[in-house]
Amino acid sequence: MKHLLFLLAMGCLFQTASAQTPKTEVKPFQLKEGWGYDIFVDGKKYVHQENIPAIQGIHYFRTQQDAKKAGEFVATKIKKNIMPPTVSPEELDSLKVLPVGMKVPPKKSEK
């Protein structure tokens, strides 16, 4: 919950920044349990993500490449000014970064 509030607050601040496309950099980091990532925007830490977002429970990225891939996806949203730069379980599934064996349930069709 703290991470979501942080992202929302940062999103509000970021929207007031200049209209220029920000320079982003994704830096994966290793944890005892797996991998996470930091996203820097114009040289300042903007996101610190230790676990896989948007899924129930606490799960970590298996590899440095998985963390980098997810971080780059979020960084792309930041560059496009999509705020807050959240990700869905479906997006994570399409990136192939979900924990082994985890499946995203199909969305219920609306009638």
Short mmCIF file of N, CA and C in Angstrom, two decimals:
data_model
loop_
_atom_site.label_atom_id
_atom_site.label_comp_id
_atom_site.label_asym_id
_atom_site.label_seq_id
_atom_site.Cartn_x
_atom_site.Cartn_y
_atom_site.Cartn_z
N MET A 1 0.82 -1.19 0.00
CA MET A 1 0.00 0.00 0.00
C MET A 1 0.87 1.26 0.00
N LYS A 2 2.00 1.21 0.75
CA LYS A 2 2.89 2.37 0.80
C LYS A 2 3.44 2.67 -0.59
N HIS A 3 3.74 1.60 -1.36
CA HIS A 3 4.30 1.79 -2.69
C HIS A 3 3.28 2.47 -3.61
N LEU A 4 2.01 2.07 -3.50
CA LEU A 4 0.96 2.66 -4.33
C LEU A 4 0.80 4.14 -4.00
N LEU A 5 0.76 4.47 -2.71
CA LEU A 5 0.63 5.87 -2.32
C LEU A 5 1.82 6.69 -2.80
N PHE A 6 3.02 6.10 -2.71
CA PHE A 6 4.22 6.78 -3.19
C PHE A 6 4.10 7.06 -4.68
N LEU A 7 3.67 6.05 -5.46
CA LEU A 7 3.54 6.24 -6.90
C LEU A 7 2.49 7.29 -7.24
N LEU A 8 1.38 7.29 -6.51
CA LEU A 8 0.34 8.29 -6.76
C LEU A 8 0.85 9.70 -6.47
N ALA A 9 1.55 9.86 -5.35
CA ALA A 9 2.09 11.17 -4.99
C ALA A 9 3.12 11.63 -6.02
N MET A 10 3.99 10.71 -6.42
CA MET A 10 5.00 11.06 -7.40
C MET A 10 4.35 11.39 -8.75
N GLY A 11 3.30 10.67 -9.08
CA GLY A 11 2.60 10.92 -10.34
C GLY A 11 2.03 12.33 -10.38
N CYS A 12 1.47 12.77 -9.27
CA CYS A 12 0.93 14.14 -9.21
C CYS A 12 2.03 15.16 -9.38
N LEU A 13 3.17 14.94 -8.73
CA LEU A 13 4.29 15.86 -8.86
C LEU A 13 4.84 15.86 -10.28
N PHE A 14 4.92 14.66 -10.87
CA PHE A 14 5.52 14.53 -12.20
C PHE A 14 4.66 15.21 -13.26
N GLN A 15 3.34 15.17 -13.11
CA GLN A 15 2.46 15.77 -14.10
C GLN A 15 2.63 17.28 -14.17
N THR A 16 3.13 17.87 -13.10
CA THR A 16 3.33 19.32 -13.11
C THR A 16 4.68 19.70 -13.70
N ALA A 17 5.52 18.72 -13.99
CA ALA A 17 6.85 18.98 -14.55
C ALA A 17 6.71 19.41 -16.01
N SER A 18 7.83 19.72 -16.59
CA SER A 18 7.83 20.19 -17.97
C SER A 18 7.29 19.14 -18.92
N ALA A 19 6.89 19.58 -20.11
CA ALA A 19 6.30 18.70 -21.10
C ALA A 19 7.35 17.88 -21.84
N GLN A 20 8.62 18.08 -21.56
CA GLN A 20 9.67 17.32 -22.22
C GLN A 20 9.63 15.86 -21.79
N THR A 21 10.03 14.97 -22.72
CA THR A 21 10.10 13.56 -22.38
C THR A 21 11.24 13.36 -21.38
N PRO A 22 10.92 12.76 -20.24
CA PRO A 22 11.97 12.58 -19.23
C PRO A 22 12.97 11.50 -19.64
N LYS A 23 14.18 11.62 -19.13
CA LYS A 23 15.20 10.60 -19.35
C LYS A 23 15.03 9.59 -18.22
N THR A 24 14.84 8.33 -18.60
CA THR A 24 14.66 7.29 -17.59
C THR A 24 15.79 6.28 -17.66
N GLU A 25 16.07 5.68 -16.51
CA GLU A 25 17.07 4.62 -16.44
C GLU A 25 16.56 3.57 -15.45
N VAL A 26 16.60 2.31 -15.86
CA VAL A 26 16.17 1.21 -15.01
C VAL A 26 17.40 0.48 -14.50
N LYS A 27 17.47 0.31 -13.18
CA LYS A 27 18.61 -0.40 -12.58
C LYS A 27 18.08 -1.55 -11.73
N PRO A 28 18.21 -2.79 -12.24
CA PRO A 28 17.82 -3.94 -11.42
C PRO A 28 18.77 -4.08 -10.23
N PHE A 29 18.27 -4.62 -9.14
CA PHE A 29 19.11 -4.89 -7.98
C PHE A 29 18.73 -6.25 -7.40
N GLN A 30 19.72 -6.89 -6.81
CA GLN A 30 19.52 -8.22 -6.27
C GLN A 30 19.15 -8.16 -4.80
N LEU A 31 18.19 -8.99 -4.45
CA LEU A 31 17.75 -9.16 -3.07
C LEU A 31 18.06 -10.59 -2.65
N LYS A 32 17.95 -10.87 -1.39
CA LYS A 32 18.15 -12.24 -0.92
C LYS A 32 17.17 -13.20 -1.60
N GLU A 33 15.94 -12.74 -1.83
CA GLU A 33 14.87 -13.57 -2.35
C GLU A 33 14.76 -13.58 -3.88
N GLY A 34 15.40 -12.65 -4.56
CA GLY A 34 15.25 -12.53 -6.02
C GLY A 34 15.76 -11.18 -6.49
N TRP A 35 15.00 -10.55 -7.39
CA TRP A 35 15.41 -9.28 -7.98
C TRP A 35 14.30 -8.24 -7.90
N GLY A 36 14.70 -6.98 -7.86
CA GLY A 36 13.80 -5.83 -7.92
C GLY A 36 14.40 -4.82 -8.88
N TYR A 37 13.80 -3.64 -8.95
CA TYR A 37 14.34 -2.60 -9.82
C TYR A 37 14.08 -1.21 -9.27
N ASP A 38 14.96 -0.29 -9.64
CA ASP A 38 14.77 1.14 -9.40
C ASP A 38 14.62 1.80 -10.76
N ILE A 39 13.78 2.82 -10.80
CA ILE A 39 13.66 3.64 -12.01
C ILE A 39 14.07 5.06 -11.62
N PHE A 40 15.03 5.58 -12.36
CA PHE A 40 15.48 6.95 -12.16
C PHE A 40 14.90 7.80 -13.28
N VAL A 41 14.37 8.96 -12.93
CA VAL A 41 13.83 9.90 -13.90
C VAL A 41 14.66 11.17 -13.79
N ASP A 42 15.29 11.53 -14.89
CA ASP A 42 16.17 12.69 -14.92
C ASP A 42 17.18 12.66 -13.77
N GLY A 43 17.71 11.44 -13.51
CA GLY A 43 18.77 11.27 -12.52
C GLY A 43 18.31 11.09 -11.09
N LYS A 44 17.00 11.20 -10.82
CA LYS A 44 16.50 11.06 -9.45
C LYS A 44 15.68 9.78 -9.33
N LYS A 45 15.87 9.07 -8.20
CA LYS A 45 15.12 7.83 -8.00
C LYS A 45 13.63 8.16 -7.93
N TYR A 46 12.87 7.49 -8.79
CA TYR A 46 11.44 7.74 -8.92
C TYR A 46 10.62 6.55 -8.44
N VAL A 47 11.10 5.34 -8.71
CA VAL A 47 10.41 4.11 -8.29
C VAL A 47 11.44 3.17 -7.69
N HIS A 48 11.08 2.59 -6.56
CA HIS A 48 11.88 1.53 -5.93
C HIS A 48 10.93 0.35 -5.76
N GLN A 49 11.11 -0.68 -6.57
CA GLN A 49 10.19 -1.82 -6.59
C GLN A 49 10.93 -3.09 -6.18
N GLU A 50 10.68 -3.55 -4.96
CA GLU A 50 11.37 -4.73 -4.47
C GLU A 50 10.68 -6.03 -4.86
N ASN A 51 9.38 -5.99 -5.06
CA ASN A 51 8.64 -7.20 -5.38
C ASN A 51 7.78 -6.98 -6.63
N ILE A 52 7.26 -8.09 -7.16
CA ILE A 52 6.44 -7.98 -8.37
C ILE A 52 5.14 -7.28 -8.00
N PRO A 53 4.83 -6.16 -8.66
CA PRO A 53 3.60 -5.43 -8.34
C PRO A 53 2.37 -6.10 -8.97
N ALA A 54 1.21 -5.72 -8.52
CA ALA A 54 -0.08 -6.06 -9.13
C ALA A 54 -0.56 -7.49 -8.92
N ILE A 55 0.21 -8.30 -8.20
CA ILE A 55 -0.24 -9.66 -7.95
C ILE A 55 -0.35 -9.89 -6.45
N GLN A 56 -1.22 -10.80 -6.07
CA GLN A 56 -1.45 -11.06 -4.66
C GLN A 56 -0.24 -11.77 -4.04
N GLY A 57 0.10 -11.37 -2.85
CA GLY A 57 1.23 -11.95 -2.15
C GLY A 57 2.52 -11.22 -2.49
N ILE A 58 3.58 -11.66 -1.85
CA ILE A 58 4.88 -11.04 -2.10
C ILE A 58 5.72 -12.03 -2.90
N HIS A 59 6.01 -11.65 -4.13
CA HIS A 59 6.82 -12.47 -5.03
C HIS A 59 7.89 -11.56 -5.62
N TYR A 60 9.05 -12.15 -5.88
CA TYR A 60 10.18 -11.39 -6.40
C TYR A 60 10.47 -11.83 -7.83
N PHE A 61 11.06 -10.94 -8.61
CA PHE A 61 11.46 -11.31 -9.96
C PHE A 61 12.53 -12.38 -9.87
N ARG A 62 12.43 -13.40 -10.73
CA ARG A 62 13.37 -14.54 -10.70
C ARG A 62 14.76 -14.16 -11.17
N THR A 63 14.82 -13.29 -12.18
CA THR A 63 16.11 -12.97 -12.78
C THR A 63 16.29 -11.47 -12.91
N GLN A 64 17.52 -11.08 -13.13
CA GLN A 64 17.84 -9.67 -13.39
C GLN A 64 17.12 -9.22 -14.66
N GLN A 65 17.06 -10.09 -15.66
CA GLN A 65 16.41 -9.75 -16.93
C GLN A 65 14.91 -9.53 -16.74
N ASP A 66 14.26 -10.34 -15.89
CA ASP A 66 12.83 -10.15 -15.63
C ASP A 66 12.57 -8.80 -14.96
N ALA A 67 13.41 -8.47 -13.96
CA ALA A 67 13.26 -7.19 -13.27
C ALA A 67 13.48 -6.03 -14.24
N LYS A 68 14.49 -6.15 -15.09
CA LYS A 68 14.79 -5.10 -16.07
C LYS A 68 13.63 -4.93 -17.06
N LYS A 69 13.09 -6.06 -17.53
CA LYS A 69 11.99 -6.02 -18.50
C LYS A 69 10.76 -5.32 -17.91
N ALA A 70 10.40 -5.69 -16.68
CA ALA A 70 9.25 -5.05 -16.03
C ALA A 70 9.53 -3.57 -15.77
N GLY A 71 10.73 -3.25 -15.31
CA GLY A 71 11.09 -1.85 -15.06
C GLY A 71 11.07 -1.02 -16.33
N GLU A 72 11.55 -1.57 -17.43
CA GLU A 72 11.52 -0.85 -18.71
C GLU A 72 10.08 -0.60 -19.15
N PHE A 73 9.20 -1.56 -18.90
CA PHE A 73 7.79 -1.40 -19.26
C PHE A 73 7.18 -0.22 -18.48
N VAL A 74 7.46 -0.17 -17.17
CA VAL A 74 6.97 0.93 -16.34
C VAL A 74 7.61 2.25 -16.78
N ALA A 75 8.90 2.22 -17.10
CA ALA A 75 9.60 3.44 -17.54
C ALA A 75 8.98 3.99 -18.83
N THR A 76 8.54 3.10 -19.70
CA THR A 76 7.88 3.54 -20.94
C THR A 76 6.59 4.29 -20.61
N LYS A 77 5.86 3.81 -19.62
CA LYS A 77 4.63 4.51 -19.21
C LYS A 77 4.97 5.90 -18.65
N ILE A 78 6.06 5.97 -17.90
CA ILE A 78 6.48 7.27 -17.35
C ILE A 78 6.82 8.23 -18.49
N LYS A 79 7.56 7.74 -19.48
CA LYS A 79 7.93 8.59 -20.62
C LYS A 79 6.70 9.10 -21.38
N LYS A 80 5.65 8.27 -21.40
CA LYS A 80 4.41 8.64 -22.09
C LYS A 80 3.46 9.42 -21.19
N ASN A 81 3.93 9.74 -19.97
CA ASN A 81 3.15 10.47 -18.98
C ASN A 81 1.86 9.74 -18.60
N ILE A 82 1.92 8.42 -18.55
CA ILE A 82 0.80 7.61 -18.06
C ILE A 82 0.98 7.50 -16.55
N MET A 83 0.16 8.25 -15.83
CA MET A 83 0.31 8.36 -14.38
C MET A 83 -0.96 7.95 -13.66
N PRO A 84 -0.84 7.19 -12.58
CA PRO A 84 0.39 6.57 -12.12
C PRO A 84 0.80 5.45 -13.06
N PRO A 85 2.08 5.12 -13.10
CA PRO A 85 2.57 4.11 -14.06
C PRO A 85 2.37 2.68 -13.55
N THR A 86 1.13 2.31 -13.31
CA THR A 86 0.83 0.99 -12.77
C THR A 86 0.89 -0.07 -13.85
N VAL A 87 1.01 -1.32 -13.42
CA VAL A 87 0.97 -2.45 -14.33
C VAL A 87 -0.11 -3.42 -13.86
N SER A 88 -0.69 -4.13 -14.79
CA SER A 88 -1.72 -5.11 -14.45
C SER A 88 -1.12 -6.51 -14.47
N PRO A 89 -1.79 -7.46 -13.84
CA PRO A 89 -1.33 -8.84 -13.93
C PRO A 89 -1.25 -9.33 -15.38
N GLU A 90 -2.17 -8.88 -16.21
CA GLU A 90 -2.17 -9.27 -17.62
C GLU A 90 -0.93 -8.74 -18.35
N GLU A 91 -0.54 -7.51 -18.03
CA GLU A 91 0.66 -6.94 -18.65
C GLU A 91 1.91 -7.71 -18.20
N LEU A 92 1.96 -8.04 -16.91
CA LEU A 92 3.10 -8.81 -16.41
C LEU A 92 3.14 -10.20 -17.04
N ASP A 93 1.98 -10.79 -17.24
CA ASP A 93 1.90 -12.10 -17.89
C ASP A 93 2.42 -12.01 -19.32
N SER A 94 2.03 -10.94 -20.03
CA SER A 94 2.48 -10.78 -21.42
C SER A 94 4.00 -10.57 -21.50
N LEU A 95 4.58 -10.01 -20.43
CA LEU A 95 6.03 -9.83 -20.37
C LEU A 95 6.75 -11.11 -19.94
N LYS A 96 5.99 -12.10 -19.50
CA LYS A 96 6.54 -13.39 -19.05
C LYS A 96 7.44 -13.22 -17.82
N VAL A 97 6.99 -12.40 -16.87
CA VAL A 97 7.78 -12.17 -15.66
C VAL A 97 7.06 -12.63 -14.38
N LEU A 98 5.91 -13.29 -14.54
CA LEU A 98 5.20 -13.79 -13.36
C LEU A 98 5.94 -14.98 -12.77
N PRO A 99 5.73 -15.25 -11.48
CA PRO A 99 6.37 -16.42 -10.87
C PRO A 99 5.99 -17.71 -11.60
N VAL A 100 6.87 -18.68 -11.57
CA VAL A 100 6.64 -19.96 -12.23
C VAL A 100 5.33 -20.57 -11.72
N GLY A 101 4.49 -20.98 -12.66
CA GLY A 101 3.23 -21.63 -12.32
C GLY A 101 2.08 -20.68 -12.05
N MET A 102 2.34 -19.37 -11.93
CA MET A 102 1.25 -18.42 -11.67
C MET A 102 0.53 -18.11 -12.97
N LYS A 103 -0.76 -18.22 -12.94
CA LYS A 103 -1.59 -17.92 -14.11
C LYS A 103 -2.51 -16.76 -13.77
N VAL A 104 -2.74 -15.92 -14.74
CA VAL A 104 -3.68 -14.82 -14.57
C VAL A 104 -5.06 -15.35 -14.95
N PRO A 105 -6.03 -15.26 -14.03
CA PRO A 105 -7.36 -15.75 -14.39
C PRO A 105 -7.95 -14.92 -15.53
N PRO A 106 -8.70 -15.58 -16.44
CA PRO A 106 -9.30 -14.81 -17.54
C PRO A 106 -10.30 -13.79 -16.99
N LYS A 107 -10.38 -12.67 -17.69
CA LYS A 107 -11.32 -11.63 -17.27
C LYS A 107 -12.73 -12.12 -17.56
N LYS A 108 -13.62 -11.77 -16.63
CA LYS A 108 -15.04 -12.14 -16.82
C LYS A 108 -15.60 -11.26 -17.92
N SER A 109 -16.33 -11.87 -18.84
CA SER A 109 -16.93 -11.09 -19.91
C SER A 109 -18.14 -10.34 -19.36
N GLU A 110 -18.27 -9.12 -19.85
CA GLU A 110 -19.39 -8.28 -19.41
C GLU A 110 -20.56 -8.48 -20.36
N LYS A 111 -21.73 -8.59 -19.79
CA LYS A 111 -22.94 -8.80 -20.61
C LYS A 111 -23.82 -7.58 -20.53
#
